[in-house]
Coordinates of C-alpha atoms in Angstrom, one line a residue:
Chain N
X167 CA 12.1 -4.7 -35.0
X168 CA 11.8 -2.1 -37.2
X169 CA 11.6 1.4 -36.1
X170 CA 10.8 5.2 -37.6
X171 CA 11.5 8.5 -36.5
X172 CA 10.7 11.7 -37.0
X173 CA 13.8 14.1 -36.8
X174 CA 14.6 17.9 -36.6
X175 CA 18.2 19.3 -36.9
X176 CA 20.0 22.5 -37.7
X177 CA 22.0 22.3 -40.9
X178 CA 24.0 24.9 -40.2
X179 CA 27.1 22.8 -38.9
X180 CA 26.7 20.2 -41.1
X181 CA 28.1 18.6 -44.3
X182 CA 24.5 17.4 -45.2
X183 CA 22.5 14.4 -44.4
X184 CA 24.3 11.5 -45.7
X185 CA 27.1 10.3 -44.8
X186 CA 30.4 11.1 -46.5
X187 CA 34.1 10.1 -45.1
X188 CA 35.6 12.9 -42.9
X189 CA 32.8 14.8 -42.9
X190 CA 30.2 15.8 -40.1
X191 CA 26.7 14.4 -41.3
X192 CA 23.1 13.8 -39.8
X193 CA 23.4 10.1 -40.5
X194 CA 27.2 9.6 -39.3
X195 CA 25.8 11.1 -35.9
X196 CA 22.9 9.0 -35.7
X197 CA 24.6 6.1 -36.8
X198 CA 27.5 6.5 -33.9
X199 CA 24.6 7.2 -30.9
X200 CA 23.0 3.8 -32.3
X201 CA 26.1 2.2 -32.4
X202 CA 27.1 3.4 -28.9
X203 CA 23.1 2.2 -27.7
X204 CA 23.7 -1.8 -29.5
X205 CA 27.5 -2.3 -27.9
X206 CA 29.4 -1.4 -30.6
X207 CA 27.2 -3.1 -33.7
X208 CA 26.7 -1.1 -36.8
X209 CA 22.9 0.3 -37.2
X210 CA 22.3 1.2 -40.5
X211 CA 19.8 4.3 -41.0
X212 CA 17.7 4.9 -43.9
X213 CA 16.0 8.5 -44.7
X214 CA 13.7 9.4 -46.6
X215 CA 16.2 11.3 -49.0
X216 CA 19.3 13.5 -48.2
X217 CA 19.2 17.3 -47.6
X218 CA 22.4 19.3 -48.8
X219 CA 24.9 20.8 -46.4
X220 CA 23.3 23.9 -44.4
X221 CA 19.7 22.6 -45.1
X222 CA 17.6 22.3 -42.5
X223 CA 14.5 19.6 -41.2
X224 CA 11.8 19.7 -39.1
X225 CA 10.4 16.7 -40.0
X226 CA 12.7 14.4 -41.9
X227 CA 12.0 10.5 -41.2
X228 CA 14.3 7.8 -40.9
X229 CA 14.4 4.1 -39.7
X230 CA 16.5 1.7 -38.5
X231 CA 16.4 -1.8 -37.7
X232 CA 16.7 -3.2 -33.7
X233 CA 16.7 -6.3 -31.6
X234 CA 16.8 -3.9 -28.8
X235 CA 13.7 -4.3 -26.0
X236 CA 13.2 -0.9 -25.0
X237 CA 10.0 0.6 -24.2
X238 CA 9.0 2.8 -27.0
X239 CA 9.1 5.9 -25.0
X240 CA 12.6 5.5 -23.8
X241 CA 13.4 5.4 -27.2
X242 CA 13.6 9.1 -28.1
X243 CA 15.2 10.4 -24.7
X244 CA 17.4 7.7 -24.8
X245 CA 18.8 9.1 -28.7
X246 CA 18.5 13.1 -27.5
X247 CA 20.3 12.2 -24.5
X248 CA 23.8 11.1 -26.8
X249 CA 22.8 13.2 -29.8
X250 CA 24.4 16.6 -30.1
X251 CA 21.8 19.4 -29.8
X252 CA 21.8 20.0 -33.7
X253 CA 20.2 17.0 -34.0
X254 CA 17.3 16.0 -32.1
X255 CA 14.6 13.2 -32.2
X256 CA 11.3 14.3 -32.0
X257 CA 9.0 10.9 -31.9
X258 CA 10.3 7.1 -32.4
X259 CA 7.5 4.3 -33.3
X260 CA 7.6 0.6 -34.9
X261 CA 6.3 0.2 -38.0
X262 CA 5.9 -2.9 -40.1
X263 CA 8.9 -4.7 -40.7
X264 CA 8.9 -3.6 -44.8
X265 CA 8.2 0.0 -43.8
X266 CA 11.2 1.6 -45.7
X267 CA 11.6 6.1 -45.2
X268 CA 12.6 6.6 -48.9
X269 CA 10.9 4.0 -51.2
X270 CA 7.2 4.5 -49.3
X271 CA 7.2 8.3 -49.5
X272 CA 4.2 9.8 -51.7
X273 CA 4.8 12.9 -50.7
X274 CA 7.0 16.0 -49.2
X275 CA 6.1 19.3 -47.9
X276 CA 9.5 22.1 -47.7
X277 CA 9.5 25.4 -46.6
X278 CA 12.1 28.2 -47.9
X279 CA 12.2 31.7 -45.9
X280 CA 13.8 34.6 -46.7
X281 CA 13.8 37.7 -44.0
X282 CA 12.4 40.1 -45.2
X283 CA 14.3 43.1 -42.6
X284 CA 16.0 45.8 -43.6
X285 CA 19.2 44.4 -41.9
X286 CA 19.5 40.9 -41.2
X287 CA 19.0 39.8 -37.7
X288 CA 22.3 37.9 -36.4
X289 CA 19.8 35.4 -34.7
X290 CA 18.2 34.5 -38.4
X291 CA 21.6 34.6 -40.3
X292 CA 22.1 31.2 -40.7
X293 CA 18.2 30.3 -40.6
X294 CA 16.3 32.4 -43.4
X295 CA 17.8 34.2 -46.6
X296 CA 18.6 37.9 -46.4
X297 CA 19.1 40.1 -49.7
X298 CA 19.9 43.3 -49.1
X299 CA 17.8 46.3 -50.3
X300 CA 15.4 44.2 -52.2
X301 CA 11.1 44.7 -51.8
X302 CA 10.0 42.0 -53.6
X303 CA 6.4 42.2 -54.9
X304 CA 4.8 38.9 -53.6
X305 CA 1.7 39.2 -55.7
X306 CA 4.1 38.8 -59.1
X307 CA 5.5 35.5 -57.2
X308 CA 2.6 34.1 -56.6
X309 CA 1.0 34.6 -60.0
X310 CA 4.3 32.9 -61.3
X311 CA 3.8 29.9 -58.6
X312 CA 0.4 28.9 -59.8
X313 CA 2.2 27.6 -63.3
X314 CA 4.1 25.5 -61.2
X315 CA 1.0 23.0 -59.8
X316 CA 0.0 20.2 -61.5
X317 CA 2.7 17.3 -63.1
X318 CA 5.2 18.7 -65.7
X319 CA 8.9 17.7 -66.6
X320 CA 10.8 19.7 -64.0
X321 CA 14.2 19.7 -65.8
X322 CA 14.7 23.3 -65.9
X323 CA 14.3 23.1 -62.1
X324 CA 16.9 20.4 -61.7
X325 CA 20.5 20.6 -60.9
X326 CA 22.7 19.3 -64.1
X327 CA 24.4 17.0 -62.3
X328 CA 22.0 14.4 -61.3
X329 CA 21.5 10.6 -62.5
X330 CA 17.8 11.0 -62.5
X331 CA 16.4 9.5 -65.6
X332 CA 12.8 10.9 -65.0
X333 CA 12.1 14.5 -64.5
X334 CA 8.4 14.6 -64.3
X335 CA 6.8 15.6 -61.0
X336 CA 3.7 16.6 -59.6
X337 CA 3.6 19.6 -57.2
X338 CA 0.3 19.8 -55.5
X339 CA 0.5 23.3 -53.8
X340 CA 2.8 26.1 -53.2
X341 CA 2.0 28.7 -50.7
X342 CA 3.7 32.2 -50.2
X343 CA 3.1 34.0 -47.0
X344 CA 4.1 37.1 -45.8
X345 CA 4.6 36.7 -41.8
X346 CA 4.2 40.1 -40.5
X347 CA 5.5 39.3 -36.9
X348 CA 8.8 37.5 -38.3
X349 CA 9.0 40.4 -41.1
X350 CA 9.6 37.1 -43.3
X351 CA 8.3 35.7 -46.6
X352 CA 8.1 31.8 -46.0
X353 CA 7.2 29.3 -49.4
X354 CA 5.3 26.2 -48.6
X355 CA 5.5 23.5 -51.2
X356 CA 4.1 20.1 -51.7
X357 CA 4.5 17.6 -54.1
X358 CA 5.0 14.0 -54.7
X359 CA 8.7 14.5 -55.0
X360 CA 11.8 16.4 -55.9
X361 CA 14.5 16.5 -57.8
X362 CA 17.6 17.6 -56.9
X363 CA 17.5 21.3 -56.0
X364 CA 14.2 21.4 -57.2
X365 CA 13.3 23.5 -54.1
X366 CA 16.5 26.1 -54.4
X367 CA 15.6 26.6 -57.9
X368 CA 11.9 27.5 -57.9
X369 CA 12.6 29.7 -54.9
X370 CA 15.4 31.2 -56.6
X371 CA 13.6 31.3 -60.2
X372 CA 10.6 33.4 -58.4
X373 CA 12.7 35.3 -56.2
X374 CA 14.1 36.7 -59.6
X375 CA 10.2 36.8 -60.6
X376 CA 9.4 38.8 -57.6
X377 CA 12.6 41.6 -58.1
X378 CA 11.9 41.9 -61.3
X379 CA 15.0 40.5 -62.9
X380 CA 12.4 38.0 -64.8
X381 CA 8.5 38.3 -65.5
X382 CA 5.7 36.4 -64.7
X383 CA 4.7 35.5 -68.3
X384 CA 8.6 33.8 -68.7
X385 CA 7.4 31.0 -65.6
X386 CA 5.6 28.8 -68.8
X387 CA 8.2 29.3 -71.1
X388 CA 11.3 28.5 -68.7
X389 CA 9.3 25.1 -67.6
X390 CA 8.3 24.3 -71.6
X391 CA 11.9 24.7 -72.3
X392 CA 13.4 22.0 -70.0
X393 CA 16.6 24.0 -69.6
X394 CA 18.1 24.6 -66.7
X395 CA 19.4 27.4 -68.0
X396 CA 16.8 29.3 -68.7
X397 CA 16.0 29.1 -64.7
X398 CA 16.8 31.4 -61.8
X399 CA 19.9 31.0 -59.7
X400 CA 19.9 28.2 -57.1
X401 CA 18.6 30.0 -54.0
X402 CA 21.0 29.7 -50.9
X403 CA 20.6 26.0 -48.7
X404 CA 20.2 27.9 -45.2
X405 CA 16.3 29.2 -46.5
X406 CA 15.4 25.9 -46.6
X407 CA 13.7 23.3 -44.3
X408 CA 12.5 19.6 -45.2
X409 CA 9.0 19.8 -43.2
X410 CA 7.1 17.2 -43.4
X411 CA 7.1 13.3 -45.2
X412 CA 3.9 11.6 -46.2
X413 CA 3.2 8.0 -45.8
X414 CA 0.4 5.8 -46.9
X415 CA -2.0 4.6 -44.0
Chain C
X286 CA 32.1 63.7 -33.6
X287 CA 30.4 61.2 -31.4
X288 CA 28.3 58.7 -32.6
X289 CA 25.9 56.4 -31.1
X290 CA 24.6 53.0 -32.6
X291 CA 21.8 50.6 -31.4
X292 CA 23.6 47.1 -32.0
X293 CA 22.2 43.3 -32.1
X294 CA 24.4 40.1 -31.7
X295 CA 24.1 36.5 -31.0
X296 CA 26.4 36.2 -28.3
X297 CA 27.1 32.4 -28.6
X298 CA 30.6 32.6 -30.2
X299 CA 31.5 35.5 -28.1
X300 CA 33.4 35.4 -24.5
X301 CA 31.0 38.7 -24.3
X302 CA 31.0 42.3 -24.6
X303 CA 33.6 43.7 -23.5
X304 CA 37.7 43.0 -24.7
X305 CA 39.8 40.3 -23.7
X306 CA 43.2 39.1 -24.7
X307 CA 42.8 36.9 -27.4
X308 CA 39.3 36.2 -27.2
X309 CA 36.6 37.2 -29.7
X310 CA 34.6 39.7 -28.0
X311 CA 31.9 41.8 -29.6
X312 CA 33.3 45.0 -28.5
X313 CA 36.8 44.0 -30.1
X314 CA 35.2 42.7 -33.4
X315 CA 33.6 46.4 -33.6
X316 CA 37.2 48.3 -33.0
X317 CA 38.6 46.3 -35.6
X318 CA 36.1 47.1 -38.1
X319 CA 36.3 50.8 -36.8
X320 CA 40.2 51.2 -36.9
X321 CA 39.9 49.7 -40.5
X322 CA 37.8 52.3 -41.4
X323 CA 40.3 54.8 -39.8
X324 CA 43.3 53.7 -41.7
X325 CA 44.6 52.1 -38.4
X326 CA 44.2 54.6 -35.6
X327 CA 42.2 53.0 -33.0
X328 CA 38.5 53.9 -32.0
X329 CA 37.4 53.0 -28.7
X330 CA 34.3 51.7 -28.6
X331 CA 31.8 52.6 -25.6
X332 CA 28.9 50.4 -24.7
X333 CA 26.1 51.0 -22.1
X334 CA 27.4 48.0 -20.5
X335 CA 28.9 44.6 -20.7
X336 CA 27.5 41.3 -21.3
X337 CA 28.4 37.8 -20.7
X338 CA 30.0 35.0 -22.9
X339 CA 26.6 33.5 -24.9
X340 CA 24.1 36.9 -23.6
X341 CA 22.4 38.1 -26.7
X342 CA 21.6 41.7 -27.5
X343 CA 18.4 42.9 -29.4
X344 CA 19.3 46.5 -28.5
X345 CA 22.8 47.4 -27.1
X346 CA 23.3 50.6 -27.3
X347 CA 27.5 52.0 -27.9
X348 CA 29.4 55.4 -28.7
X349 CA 32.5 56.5 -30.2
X350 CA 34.2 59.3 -32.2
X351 CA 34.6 59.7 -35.5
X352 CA 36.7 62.5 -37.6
X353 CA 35.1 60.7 -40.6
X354 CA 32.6 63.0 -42.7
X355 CA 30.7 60.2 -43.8
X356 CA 26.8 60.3 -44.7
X357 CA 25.2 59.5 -41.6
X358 CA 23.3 56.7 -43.7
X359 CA 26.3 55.2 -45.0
X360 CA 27.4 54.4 -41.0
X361 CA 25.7 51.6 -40.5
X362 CA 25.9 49.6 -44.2
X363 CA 30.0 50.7 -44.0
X364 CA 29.9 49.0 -40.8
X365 CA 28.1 45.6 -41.4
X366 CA 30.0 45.3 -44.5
X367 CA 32.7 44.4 -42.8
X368 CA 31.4 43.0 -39.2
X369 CA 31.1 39.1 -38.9
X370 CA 27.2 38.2 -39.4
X371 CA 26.7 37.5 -35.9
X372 CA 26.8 41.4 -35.0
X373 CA 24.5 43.8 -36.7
X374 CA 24.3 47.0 -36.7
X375 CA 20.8 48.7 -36.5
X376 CA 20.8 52.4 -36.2
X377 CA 23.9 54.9 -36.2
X378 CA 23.0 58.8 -35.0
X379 CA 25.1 62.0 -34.5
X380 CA 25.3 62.8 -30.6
X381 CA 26.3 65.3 -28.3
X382 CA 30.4 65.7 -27.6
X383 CA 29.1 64.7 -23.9
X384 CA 26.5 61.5 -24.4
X385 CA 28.2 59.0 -22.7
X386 CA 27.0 55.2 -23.3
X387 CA 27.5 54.3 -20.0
X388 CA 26.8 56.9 -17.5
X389 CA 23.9 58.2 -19.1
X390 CA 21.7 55.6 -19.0
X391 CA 18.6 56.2 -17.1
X392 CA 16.9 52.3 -17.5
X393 CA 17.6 49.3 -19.1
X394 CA 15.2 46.2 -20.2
X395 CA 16.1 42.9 -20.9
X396 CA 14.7 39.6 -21.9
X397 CA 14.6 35.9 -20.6
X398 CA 13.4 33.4 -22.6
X399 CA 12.8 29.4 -21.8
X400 CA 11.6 26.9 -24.4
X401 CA 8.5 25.1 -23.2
X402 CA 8.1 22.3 -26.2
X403 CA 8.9 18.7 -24.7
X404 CA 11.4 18.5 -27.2
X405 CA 13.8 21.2 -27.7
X406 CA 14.2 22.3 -30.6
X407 CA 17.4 22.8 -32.6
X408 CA 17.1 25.8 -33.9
X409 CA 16.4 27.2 -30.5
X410 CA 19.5 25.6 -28.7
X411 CA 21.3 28.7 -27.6
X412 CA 18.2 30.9 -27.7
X413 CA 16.1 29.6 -25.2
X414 CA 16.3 27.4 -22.1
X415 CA 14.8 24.4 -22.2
X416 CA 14.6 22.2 -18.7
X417 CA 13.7 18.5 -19.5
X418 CA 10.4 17.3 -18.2
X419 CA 9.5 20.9 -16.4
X420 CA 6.3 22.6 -16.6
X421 CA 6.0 25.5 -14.2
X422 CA 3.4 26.9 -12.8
X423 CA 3.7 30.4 -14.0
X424 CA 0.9 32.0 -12.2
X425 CA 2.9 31.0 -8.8
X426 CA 6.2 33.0 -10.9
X427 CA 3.8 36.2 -11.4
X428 CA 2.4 36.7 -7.8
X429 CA 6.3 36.4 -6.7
X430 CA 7.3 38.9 -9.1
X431 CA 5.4 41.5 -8.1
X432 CA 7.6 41.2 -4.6
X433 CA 10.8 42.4 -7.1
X434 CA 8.9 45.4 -7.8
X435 CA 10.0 49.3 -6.4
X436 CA 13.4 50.2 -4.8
X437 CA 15.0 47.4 -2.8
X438 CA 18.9 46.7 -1.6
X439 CA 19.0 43.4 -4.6
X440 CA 22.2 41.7 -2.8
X441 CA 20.4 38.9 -2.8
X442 CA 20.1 38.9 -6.6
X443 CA 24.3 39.8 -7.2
X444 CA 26.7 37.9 -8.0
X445 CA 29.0 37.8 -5.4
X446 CA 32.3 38.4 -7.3
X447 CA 31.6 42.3 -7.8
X448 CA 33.0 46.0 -6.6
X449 CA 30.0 47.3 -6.8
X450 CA 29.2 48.8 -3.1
X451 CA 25.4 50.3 -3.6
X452 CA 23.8 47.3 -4.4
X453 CA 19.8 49.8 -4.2
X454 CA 18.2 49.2 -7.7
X455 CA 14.7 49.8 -9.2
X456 CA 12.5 47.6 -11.1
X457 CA 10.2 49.3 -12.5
X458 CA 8.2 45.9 -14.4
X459 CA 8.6 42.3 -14.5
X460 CA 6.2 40.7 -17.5
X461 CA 5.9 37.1 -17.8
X462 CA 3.9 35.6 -20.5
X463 CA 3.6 32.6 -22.8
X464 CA 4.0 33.3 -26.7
X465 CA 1.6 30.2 -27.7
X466 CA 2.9 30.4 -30.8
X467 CA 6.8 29.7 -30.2
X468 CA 5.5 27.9 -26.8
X469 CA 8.0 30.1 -24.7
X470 CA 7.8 31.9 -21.8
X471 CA 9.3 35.1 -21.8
X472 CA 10.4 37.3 -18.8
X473 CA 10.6 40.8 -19.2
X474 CA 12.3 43.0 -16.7
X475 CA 12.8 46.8 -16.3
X476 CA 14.5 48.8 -13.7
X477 CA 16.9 51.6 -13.6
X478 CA 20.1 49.5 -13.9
X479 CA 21.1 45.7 -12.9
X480 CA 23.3 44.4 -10.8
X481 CA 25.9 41.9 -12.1
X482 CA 23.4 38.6 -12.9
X483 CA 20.6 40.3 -11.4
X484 CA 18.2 39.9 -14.0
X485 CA 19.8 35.8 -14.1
X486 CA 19.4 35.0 -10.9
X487 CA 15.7 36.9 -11.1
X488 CA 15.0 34.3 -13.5
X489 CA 16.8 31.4 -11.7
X490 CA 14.7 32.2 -8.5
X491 CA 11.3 32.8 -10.1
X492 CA 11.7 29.4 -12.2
X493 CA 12.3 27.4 -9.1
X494 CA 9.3 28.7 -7.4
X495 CA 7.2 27.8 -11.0
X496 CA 8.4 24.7 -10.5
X497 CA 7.8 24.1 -6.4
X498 CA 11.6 24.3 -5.3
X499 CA 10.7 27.3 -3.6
X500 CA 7.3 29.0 -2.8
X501 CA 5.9 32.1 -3.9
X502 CA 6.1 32.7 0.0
X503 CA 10.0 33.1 0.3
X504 CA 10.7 35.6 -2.1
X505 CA 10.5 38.6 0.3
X506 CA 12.6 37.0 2.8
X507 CA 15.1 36.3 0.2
X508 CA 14.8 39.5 -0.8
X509 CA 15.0 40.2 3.0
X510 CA 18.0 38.4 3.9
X511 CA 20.7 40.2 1.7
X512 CA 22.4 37.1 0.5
X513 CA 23.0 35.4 -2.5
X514 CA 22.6 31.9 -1.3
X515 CA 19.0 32.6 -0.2
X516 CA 18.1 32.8 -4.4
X517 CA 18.1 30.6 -6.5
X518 CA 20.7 29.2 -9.4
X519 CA 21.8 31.9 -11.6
X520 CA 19.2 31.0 -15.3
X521 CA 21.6 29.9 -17.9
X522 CA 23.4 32.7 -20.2
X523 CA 22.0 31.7 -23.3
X524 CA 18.1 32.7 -22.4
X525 CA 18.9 36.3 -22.1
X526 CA 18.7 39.4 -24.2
X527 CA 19.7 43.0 -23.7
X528 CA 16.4 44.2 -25.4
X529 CA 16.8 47.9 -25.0
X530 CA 18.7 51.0 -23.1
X531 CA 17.0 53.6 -22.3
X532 CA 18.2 57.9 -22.3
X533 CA 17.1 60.4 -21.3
X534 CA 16.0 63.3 -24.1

């Protein structure tokens, strides 16, 4: 029986998503609670892509293969119950038994935050990006975030060292929001995939837009240029939060 | 030259306020930055109270003396330079010689805060209290509130491991109310001073009545009886925050 699951967790603490030898990962914990659940028999878990260390989800999915006849509903309390509380399962359901998390995604919505406070709260710290004594002018970022939409070659917004053969990606919207009540800036964006720190480096690129340190007009030019360099910094991985995973039907 | 400073931290990887051999304490991570900044003599470091291991503070209030002629605007960057990111430092103002942290505060209001989403989230973990499969009643927690209201010997509400000998406090408000939004309910609790895990074992009694281990009923004769084993469990440490201290002038 195949199953998928919706899953939050706090990056903070960990070496990223996948698993790597030595290291604390989302998958190597998921993998030992399953392992603990079927007797000792290794449960492979498949996600709908990896998230870097200190990246956060609120909605990544994942699924797993079991012979195991547990109500569905037991399911989730039965993970949360082993899990550690960085990690926790927020819905389980079968799907069909070719259902797989990475190769059926159309579609990915992330969120990056930055605080926008005067001094960083120690409750945010690890949770939204903090840059001391800089106003940014959201209108500037958002003009810049409009060039974005649509499908282009991305590689200027791709980390060099990927094995990615084919840069071109459609982003169908990007949001920036002021939330008063957080004192945050928040960017929603949604697209039909993306590369490897695709995310960091548009948030980072209109960050720059936003202080100043680049213009508005250079957003067309950076993108036709297919250059990383030409780019903003990577903006730091604890902004940034894997939200949601679209599926057909 | 006294100072004072308004201070927040996330008390999670602290064993509290106040200094103890070879723990990490918040009042101990302040010296050190402090005698830094004194080329090694040692500043004491004042607060309007202590908290406990994992108690979080939105608005701790602290003195000490300075010989330092330093812009009174530089205080608090120079400070949080150097202090780990889990303390922040909000405000630093010159003071009378005479203010005194402690014995000069007139009223005090903290925060309680329990998570009320069927899952609990990981980013929340130690900032809210989450009881599995719970949903008080909260209306049944107001009318029971307004019984803690006015002067009244609190020994029911005291931990029993204290010197204190007057255990007479005021409340002066008790606000509960659901944030929709976060889908939390927060207690909010004002009085003239607290006794040790007053406002904790408030919370622990008031939850058990939301959720029918006790009855709105009892509370006076708790209140009444003028001991600790009438109330209820003292609330966990992590749902509360030291939101503000209040002086006189």
């Amino acid at each position: 029986m195949r199953l998928r699951a919706i899953i939050s967790y706090d990056g903070s603490a960990f070496s990223g998503y996948q698993v790597q030898p030595g290291k604390r990962t989302v998958q190597a914990e998921i993998e030992r609670v399953l392992q603990i659940m079927h007797k000792g028999t290794v449960v492979k878990v498949v996600a709908s892509g990896r998230t870097d260390a200190g990246v956060h989800a609120t909605g990544q999915v994942i699924h797993y293969d079991s012979p195991l006849t547990l109500p569905m509903d037991r399911w989730r309390t039965a993970l949360n119950v082993q899990l550690p509380g960085d990690i926790r399962v927020l819905s389980v359901e079968q799907v069909q038994d070719d259902f797989h998390a990475r190769y059926d995604a159309v579609g990915k919505t992330y969120r990056y935050i930055w605080s926008l406070k005067e001094v960083h709260s120690p409750f945010e710290r690890n949770y939204s990006v903090h840059v001391e004594r800089y106003k940014p002018n959201i209108e500037w970022m958002k003009e810049a975030s409009v060039h974005l939409l649509g499908t282009h070659d991305f590689s200027s917004f791709c980390a060099s060292n990927t094995s990615v053969k084919d840069f071109v990606r459609t982003v169908h919207s990007i949001r920036l929001e002021v939330h008063e009540e957080l004192n945050q800036l928040h960017m929603e964006i949604s697209g039909n995939g993306f590369l490897y720190n695709m995310v960091r480096i548009i948030a980072g690129t209109l960050w720059e837009i936003g202080i100043e340190k680049k213009s508005v007009e250079d957003l067309p030019e950076i993108l036709r240029s297919c250059n990383r360099k030409n780019a903003g910094k990577t903006a730091p991985a604890h902004g940034l939060y894997l939200e949601k995973v679209v599926y057909l039907g």
